[in-house]
mmCIF file of C-alpha atoms in Angstrom:
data_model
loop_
_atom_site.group_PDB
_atom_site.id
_atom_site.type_symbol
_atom_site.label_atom_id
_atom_site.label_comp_id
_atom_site.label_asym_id
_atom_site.label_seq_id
_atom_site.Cartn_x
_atom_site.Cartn_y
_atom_site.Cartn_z
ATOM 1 C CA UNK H 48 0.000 0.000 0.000
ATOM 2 C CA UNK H 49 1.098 3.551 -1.327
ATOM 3 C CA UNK H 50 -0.194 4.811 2.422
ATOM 4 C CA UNK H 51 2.389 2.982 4.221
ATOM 5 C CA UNK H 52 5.149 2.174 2.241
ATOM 6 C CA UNK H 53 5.170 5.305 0.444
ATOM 7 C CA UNK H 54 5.605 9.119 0.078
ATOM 8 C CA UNK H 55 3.129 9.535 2.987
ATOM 9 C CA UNK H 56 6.248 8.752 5.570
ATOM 10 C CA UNK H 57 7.599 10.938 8.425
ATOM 11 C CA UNK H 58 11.472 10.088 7.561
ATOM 12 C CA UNK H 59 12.932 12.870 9.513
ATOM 13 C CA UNK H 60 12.916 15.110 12.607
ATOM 14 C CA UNK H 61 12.503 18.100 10.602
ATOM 15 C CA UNK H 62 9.404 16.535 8.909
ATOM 16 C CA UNK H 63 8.229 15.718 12.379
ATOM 17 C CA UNK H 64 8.342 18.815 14.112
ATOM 18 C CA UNK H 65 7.182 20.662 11.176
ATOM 19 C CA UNK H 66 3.811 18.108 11.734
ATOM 20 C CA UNK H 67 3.549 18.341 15.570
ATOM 21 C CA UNK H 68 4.759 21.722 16.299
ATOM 22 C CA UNK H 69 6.843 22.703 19.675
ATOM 23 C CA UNK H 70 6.624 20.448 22.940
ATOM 24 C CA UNK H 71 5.005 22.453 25.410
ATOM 25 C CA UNK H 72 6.908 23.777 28.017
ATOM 26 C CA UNK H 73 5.380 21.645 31.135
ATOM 27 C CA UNK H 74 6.110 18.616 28.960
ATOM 28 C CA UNK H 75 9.748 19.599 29.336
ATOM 29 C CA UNK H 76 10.163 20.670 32.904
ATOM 30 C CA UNK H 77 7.841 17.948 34.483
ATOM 31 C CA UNK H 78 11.063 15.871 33.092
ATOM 32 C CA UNK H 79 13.699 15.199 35.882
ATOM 33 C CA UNK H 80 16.483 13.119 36.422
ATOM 34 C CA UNK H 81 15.484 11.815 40.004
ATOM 35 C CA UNK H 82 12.255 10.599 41.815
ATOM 36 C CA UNK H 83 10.965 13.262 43.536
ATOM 37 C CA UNK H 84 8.909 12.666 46.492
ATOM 38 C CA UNK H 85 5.430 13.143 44.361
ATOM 39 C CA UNK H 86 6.660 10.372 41.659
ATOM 40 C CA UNK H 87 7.585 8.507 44.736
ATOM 41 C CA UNK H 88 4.091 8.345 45.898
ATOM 42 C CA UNK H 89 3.118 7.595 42.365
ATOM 43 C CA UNK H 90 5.606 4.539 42.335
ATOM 44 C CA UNK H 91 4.649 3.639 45.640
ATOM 45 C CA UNK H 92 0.368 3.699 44.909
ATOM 46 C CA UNK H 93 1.306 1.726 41.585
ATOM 47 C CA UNK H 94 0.322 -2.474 41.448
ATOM 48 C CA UNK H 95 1.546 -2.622 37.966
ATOM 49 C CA UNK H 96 3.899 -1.638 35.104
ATOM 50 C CA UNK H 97 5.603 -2.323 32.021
ATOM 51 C CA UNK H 98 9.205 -3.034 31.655
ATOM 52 C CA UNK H 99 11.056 -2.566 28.494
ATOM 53 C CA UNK H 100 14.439 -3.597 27.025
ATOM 54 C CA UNK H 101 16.176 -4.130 24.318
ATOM 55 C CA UNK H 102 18.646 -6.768 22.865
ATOM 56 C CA UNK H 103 20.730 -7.819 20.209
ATOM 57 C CA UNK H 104 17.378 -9.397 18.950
ATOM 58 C CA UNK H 105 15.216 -6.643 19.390
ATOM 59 C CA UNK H 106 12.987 -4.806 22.238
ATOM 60 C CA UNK H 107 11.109 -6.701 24.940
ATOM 61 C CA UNK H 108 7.791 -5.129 26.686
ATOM 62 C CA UNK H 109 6.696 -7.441 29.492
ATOM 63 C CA UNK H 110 4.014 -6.818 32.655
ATOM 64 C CA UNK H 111 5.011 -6.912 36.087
ATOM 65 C CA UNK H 112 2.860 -6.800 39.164
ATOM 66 C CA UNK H 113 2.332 -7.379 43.193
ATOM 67 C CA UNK H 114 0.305 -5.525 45.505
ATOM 68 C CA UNK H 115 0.774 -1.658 45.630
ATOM 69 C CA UNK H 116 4.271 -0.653 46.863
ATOM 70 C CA UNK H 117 5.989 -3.555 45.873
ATOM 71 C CA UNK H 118 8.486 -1.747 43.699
ATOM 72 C CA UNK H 119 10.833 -0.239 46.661
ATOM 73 C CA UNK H 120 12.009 3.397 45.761
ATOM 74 C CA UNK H 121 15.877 3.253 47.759
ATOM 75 C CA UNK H 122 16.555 6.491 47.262
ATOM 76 C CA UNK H 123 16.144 9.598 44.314
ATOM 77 C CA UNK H 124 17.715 7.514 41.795
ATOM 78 C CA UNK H 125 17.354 3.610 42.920
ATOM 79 C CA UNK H 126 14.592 1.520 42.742
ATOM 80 C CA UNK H 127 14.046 -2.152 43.442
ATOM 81 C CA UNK H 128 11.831 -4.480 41.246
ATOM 82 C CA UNK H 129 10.816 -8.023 42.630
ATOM 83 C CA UNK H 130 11.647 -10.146 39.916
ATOM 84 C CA UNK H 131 8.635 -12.989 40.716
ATOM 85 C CA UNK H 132 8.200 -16.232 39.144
ATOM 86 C CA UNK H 133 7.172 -16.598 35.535
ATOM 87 C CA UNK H 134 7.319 -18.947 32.372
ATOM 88 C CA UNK H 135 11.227 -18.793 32.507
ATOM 89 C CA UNK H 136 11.304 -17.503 29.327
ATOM 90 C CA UNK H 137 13.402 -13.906 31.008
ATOM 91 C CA UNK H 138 13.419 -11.952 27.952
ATOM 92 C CA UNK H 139 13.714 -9.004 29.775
ATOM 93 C CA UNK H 140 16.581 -10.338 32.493
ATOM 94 C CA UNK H 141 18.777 -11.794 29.322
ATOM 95 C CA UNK H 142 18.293 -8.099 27.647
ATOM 96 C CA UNK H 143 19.269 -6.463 30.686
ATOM 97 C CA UNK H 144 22.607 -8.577 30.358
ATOM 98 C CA UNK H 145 23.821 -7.403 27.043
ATOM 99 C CA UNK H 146 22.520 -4.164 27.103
ATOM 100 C CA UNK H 147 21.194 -2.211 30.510
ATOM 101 C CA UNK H 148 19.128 0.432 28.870
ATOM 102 C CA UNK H 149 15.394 0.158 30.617
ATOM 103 C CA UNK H 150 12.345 2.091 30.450
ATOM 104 C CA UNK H 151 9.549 1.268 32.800
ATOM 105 C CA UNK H 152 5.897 2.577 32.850
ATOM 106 C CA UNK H 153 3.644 2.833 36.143
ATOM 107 C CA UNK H 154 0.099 2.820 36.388
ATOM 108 C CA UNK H 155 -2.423 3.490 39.276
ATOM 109 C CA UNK H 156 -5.959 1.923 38.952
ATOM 110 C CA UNK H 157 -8.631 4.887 38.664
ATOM 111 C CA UNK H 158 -5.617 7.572 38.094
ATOM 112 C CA UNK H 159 -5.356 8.746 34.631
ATOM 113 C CA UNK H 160 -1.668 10.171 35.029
ATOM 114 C CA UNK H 161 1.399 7.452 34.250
ATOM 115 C CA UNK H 162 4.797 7.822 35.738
ATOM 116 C CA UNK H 163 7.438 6.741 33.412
ATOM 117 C CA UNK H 164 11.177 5.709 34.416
ATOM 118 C CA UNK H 165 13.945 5.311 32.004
ATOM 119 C CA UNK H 166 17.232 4.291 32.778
ATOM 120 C CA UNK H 167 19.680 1.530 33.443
ATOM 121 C CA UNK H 168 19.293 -1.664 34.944
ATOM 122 C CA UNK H 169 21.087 -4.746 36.556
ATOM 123 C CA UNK H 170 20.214 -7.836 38.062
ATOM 124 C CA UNK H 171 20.743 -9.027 41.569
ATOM 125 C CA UNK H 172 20.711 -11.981 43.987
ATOM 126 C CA UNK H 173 21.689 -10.172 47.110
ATOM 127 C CA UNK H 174 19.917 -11.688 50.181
ATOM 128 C CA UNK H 175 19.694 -8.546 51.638
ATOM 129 C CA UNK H 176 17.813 -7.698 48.896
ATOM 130 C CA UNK H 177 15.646 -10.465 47.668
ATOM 131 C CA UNK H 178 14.649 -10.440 51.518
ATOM 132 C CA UNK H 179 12.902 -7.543 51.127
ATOM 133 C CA UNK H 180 10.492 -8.895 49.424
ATOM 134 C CA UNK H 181 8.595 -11.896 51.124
ATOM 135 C CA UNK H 182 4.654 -12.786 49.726
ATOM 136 C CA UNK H 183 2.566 -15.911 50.897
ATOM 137 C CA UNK H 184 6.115 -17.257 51.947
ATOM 138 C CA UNK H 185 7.780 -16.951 48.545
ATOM 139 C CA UNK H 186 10.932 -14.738 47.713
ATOM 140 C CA UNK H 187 12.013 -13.379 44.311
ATOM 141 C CA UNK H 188 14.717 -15.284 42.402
ATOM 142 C CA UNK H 189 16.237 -12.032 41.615
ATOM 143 C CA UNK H 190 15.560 -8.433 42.076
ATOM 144 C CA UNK H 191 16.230 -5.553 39.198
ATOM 145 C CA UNK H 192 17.615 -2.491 40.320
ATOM 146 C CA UNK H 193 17.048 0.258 38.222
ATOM 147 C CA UNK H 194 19.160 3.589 38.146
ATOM 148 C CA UNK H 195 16.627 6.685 37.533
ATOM 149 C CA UNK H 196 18.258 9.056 34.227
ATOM 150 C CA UNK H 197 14.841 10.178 33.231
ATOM 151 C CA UNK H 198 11.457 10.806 35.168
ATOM 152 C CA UNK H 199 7.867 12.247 34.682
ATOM 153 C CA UNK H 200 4.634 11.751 34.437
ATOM 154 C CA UNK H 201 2.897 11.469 31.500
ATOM 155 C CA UNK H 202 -0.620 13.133 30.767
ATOM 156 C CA UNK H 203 -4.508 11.291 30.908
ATOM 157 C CA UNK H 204 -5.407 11.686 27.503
ATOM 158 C CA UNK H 205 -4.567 8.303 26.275
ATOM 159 C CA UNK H 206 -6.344 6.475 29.671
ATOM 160 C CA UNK H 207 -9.219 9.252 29.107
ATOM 161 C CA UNK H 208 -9.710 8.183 25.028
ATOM 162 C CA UNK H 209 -9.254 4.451 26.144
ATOM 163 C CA UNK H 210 -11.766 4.846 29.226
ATOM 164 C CA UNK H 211 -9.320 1.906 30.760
ATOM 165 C CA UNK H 212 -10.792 2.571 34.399
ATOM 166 C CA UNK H 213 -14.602 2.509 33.076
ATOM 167 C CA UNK H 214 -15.783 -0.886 34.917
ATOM 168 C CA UNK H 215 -18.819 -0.522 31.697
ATOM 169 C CA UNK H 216 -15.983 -0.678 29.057
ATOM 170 C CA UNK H 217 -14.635 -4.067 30.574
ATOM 171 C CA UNK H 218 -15.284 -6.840 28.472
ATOM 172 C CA UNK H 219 -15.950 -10.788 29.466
ATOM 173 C CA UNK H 220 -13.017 -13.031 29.054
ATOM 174 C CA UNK H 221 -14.967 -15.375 27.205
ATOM 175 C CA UNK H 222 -15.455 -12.903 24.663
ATOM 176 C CA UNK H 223 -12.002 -13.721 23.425
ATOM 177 C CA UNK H 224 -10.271 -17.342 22.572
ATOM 178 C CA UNK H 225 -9.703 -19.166 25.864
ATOM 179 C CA UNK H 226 -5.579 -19.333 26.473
ATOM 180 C CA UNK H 227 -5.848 -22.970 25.475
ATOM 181 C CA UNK H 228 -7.551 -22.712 22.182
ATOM 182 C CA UNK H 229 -4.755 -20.082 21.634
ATOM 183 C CA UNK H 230 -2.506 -22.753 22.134
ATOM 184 C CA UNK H 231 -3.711 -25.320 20.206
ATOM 185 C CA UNK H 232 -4.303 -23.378 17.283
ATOM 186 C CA UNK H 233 -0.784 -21.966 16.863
ATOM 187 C CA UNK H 234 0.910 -25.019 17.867
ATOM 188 C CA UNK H 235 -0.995 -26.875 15.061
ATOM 189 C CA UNK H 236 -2.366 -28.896 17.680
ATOM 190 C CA UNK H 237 1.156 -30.123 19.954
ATOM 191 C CA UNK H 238 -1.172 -28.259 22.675
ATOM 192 C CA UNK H 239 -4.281 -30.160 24.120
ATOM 193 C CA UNK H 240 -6.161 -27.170 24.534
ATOM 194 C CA UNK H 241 -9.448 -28.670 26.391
ATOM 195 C CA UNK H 242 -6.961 -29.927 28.855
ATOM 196 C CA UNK H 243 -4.756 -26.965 28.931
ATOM 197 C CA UNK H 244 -8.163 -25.046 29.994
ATOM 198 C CA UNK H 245 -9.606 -27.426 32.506
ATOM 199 C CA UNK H 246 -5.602 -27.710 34.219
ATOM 200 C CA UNK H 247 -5.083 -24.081 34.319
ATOM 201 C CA UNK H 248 -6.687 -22.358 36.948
ATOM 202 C CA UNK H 249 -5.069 -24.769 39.509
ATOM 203 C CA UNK H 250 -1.796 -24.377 37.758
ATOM 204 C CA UNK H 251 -2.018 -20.673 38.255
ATOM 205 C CA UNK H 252 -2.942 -20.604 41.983
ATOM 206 C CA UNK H 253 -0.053 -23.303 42.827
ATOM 207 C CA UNK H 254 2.533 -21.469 40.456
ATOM 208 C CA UNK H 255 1.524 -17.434 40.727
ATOM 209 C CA UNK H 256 4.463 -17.262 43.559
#
């Protein structure tokens, strides 16, 4: 298609600005290279984010999330990030190996405003730090520890558009392909997907931590 393949691209800054127009001026100062005490509270009110990364085969986005508080803000520029049990697969743990670069992206249920961190990463096993974080008698494996460059908030318009918090915008699970039929379809049947359905809510409550 001539729309997206064609003359029709942005190719350069010039072009871009020249569409968009200046950055306002909040945009720019709301930017800070620490966590000031409000994006603390922010961090600290948040159950759930988005970590990205990026490696030698591309960028990662994954979900991470634990009751409120459980990423620990150390001090203007550290925080800590339980890294809790998963599929193994640690796309974002092996990116974080060959290249640190991180951006992570908060969000509060019911708060349109996002807090977004960028900066660099590593990956720890300190007891002293997995310790910190004990739920229903299970510890982390490892924790991330991220080094604040960049900080702000960003604005509501995209929750506001999306109406994420509207509880009458929430849609049924069933209205979408059960994870097993997922399975089964793009494994070209390898997956049993009636029994990957009927095993996995059990497999989720004995594996979730």
């Amino acid at each position: 298609m001539d729309a997206i393949s064609g003359d029709h691209l942005i190719k350069d800054e010039a072009a871009l600005d020249a569409l968009y127009g200046e950055v306002s001026a909040g945009a720019v100062a709301k930017e800070i290279d620490y966590i000031h005490p409000h994006y603390r509270a922010m961090i600290e009110a948040s159950p759930f984010l988005t970590i990205a990364s990026v490696g030698p085969e591309g960028l990662d986005v994954t979900p991470r999330g634990d009751p409120a508080g459980f990423v620990h803000v150390i001090d203007e520029k550290t925080l800590l990030i339980p890294d809790r049990r998963g599929n193994n697969r640690v796309d974002t743990l092996r990116n974080l190996i060959r290249d640190d670069r991180v951006a992570l992206l908060f969000l509060i249920p019911g708060v349109g405003e996002t807090l977004r961190v960028n900066g660099r990463a590593s990956i720890s096993v300190a007891p002293e730090l997995i310790g910190r974080f004990p739920y229903r008698g299970s510890l982390p494996r490892s924790v991330i520890v991220v080094r604040a460059e960049r900080v702000y908030f960003q604005c509501p318009k995209a929750l506001i558009r999306s109406e994420l918090w509207n509880p009458e915008r929430h849609i049924s699970r069933k209205a979408l392909p059960s994870t097993g039929r997922m399975l089964a379809d793009i494994t070209l049947g390898l997956v049993n997907g009636e029994e990957y359905d009927r095993s996995y809510p059990e497999r989720l409550r004995s594996t979730i931590y």
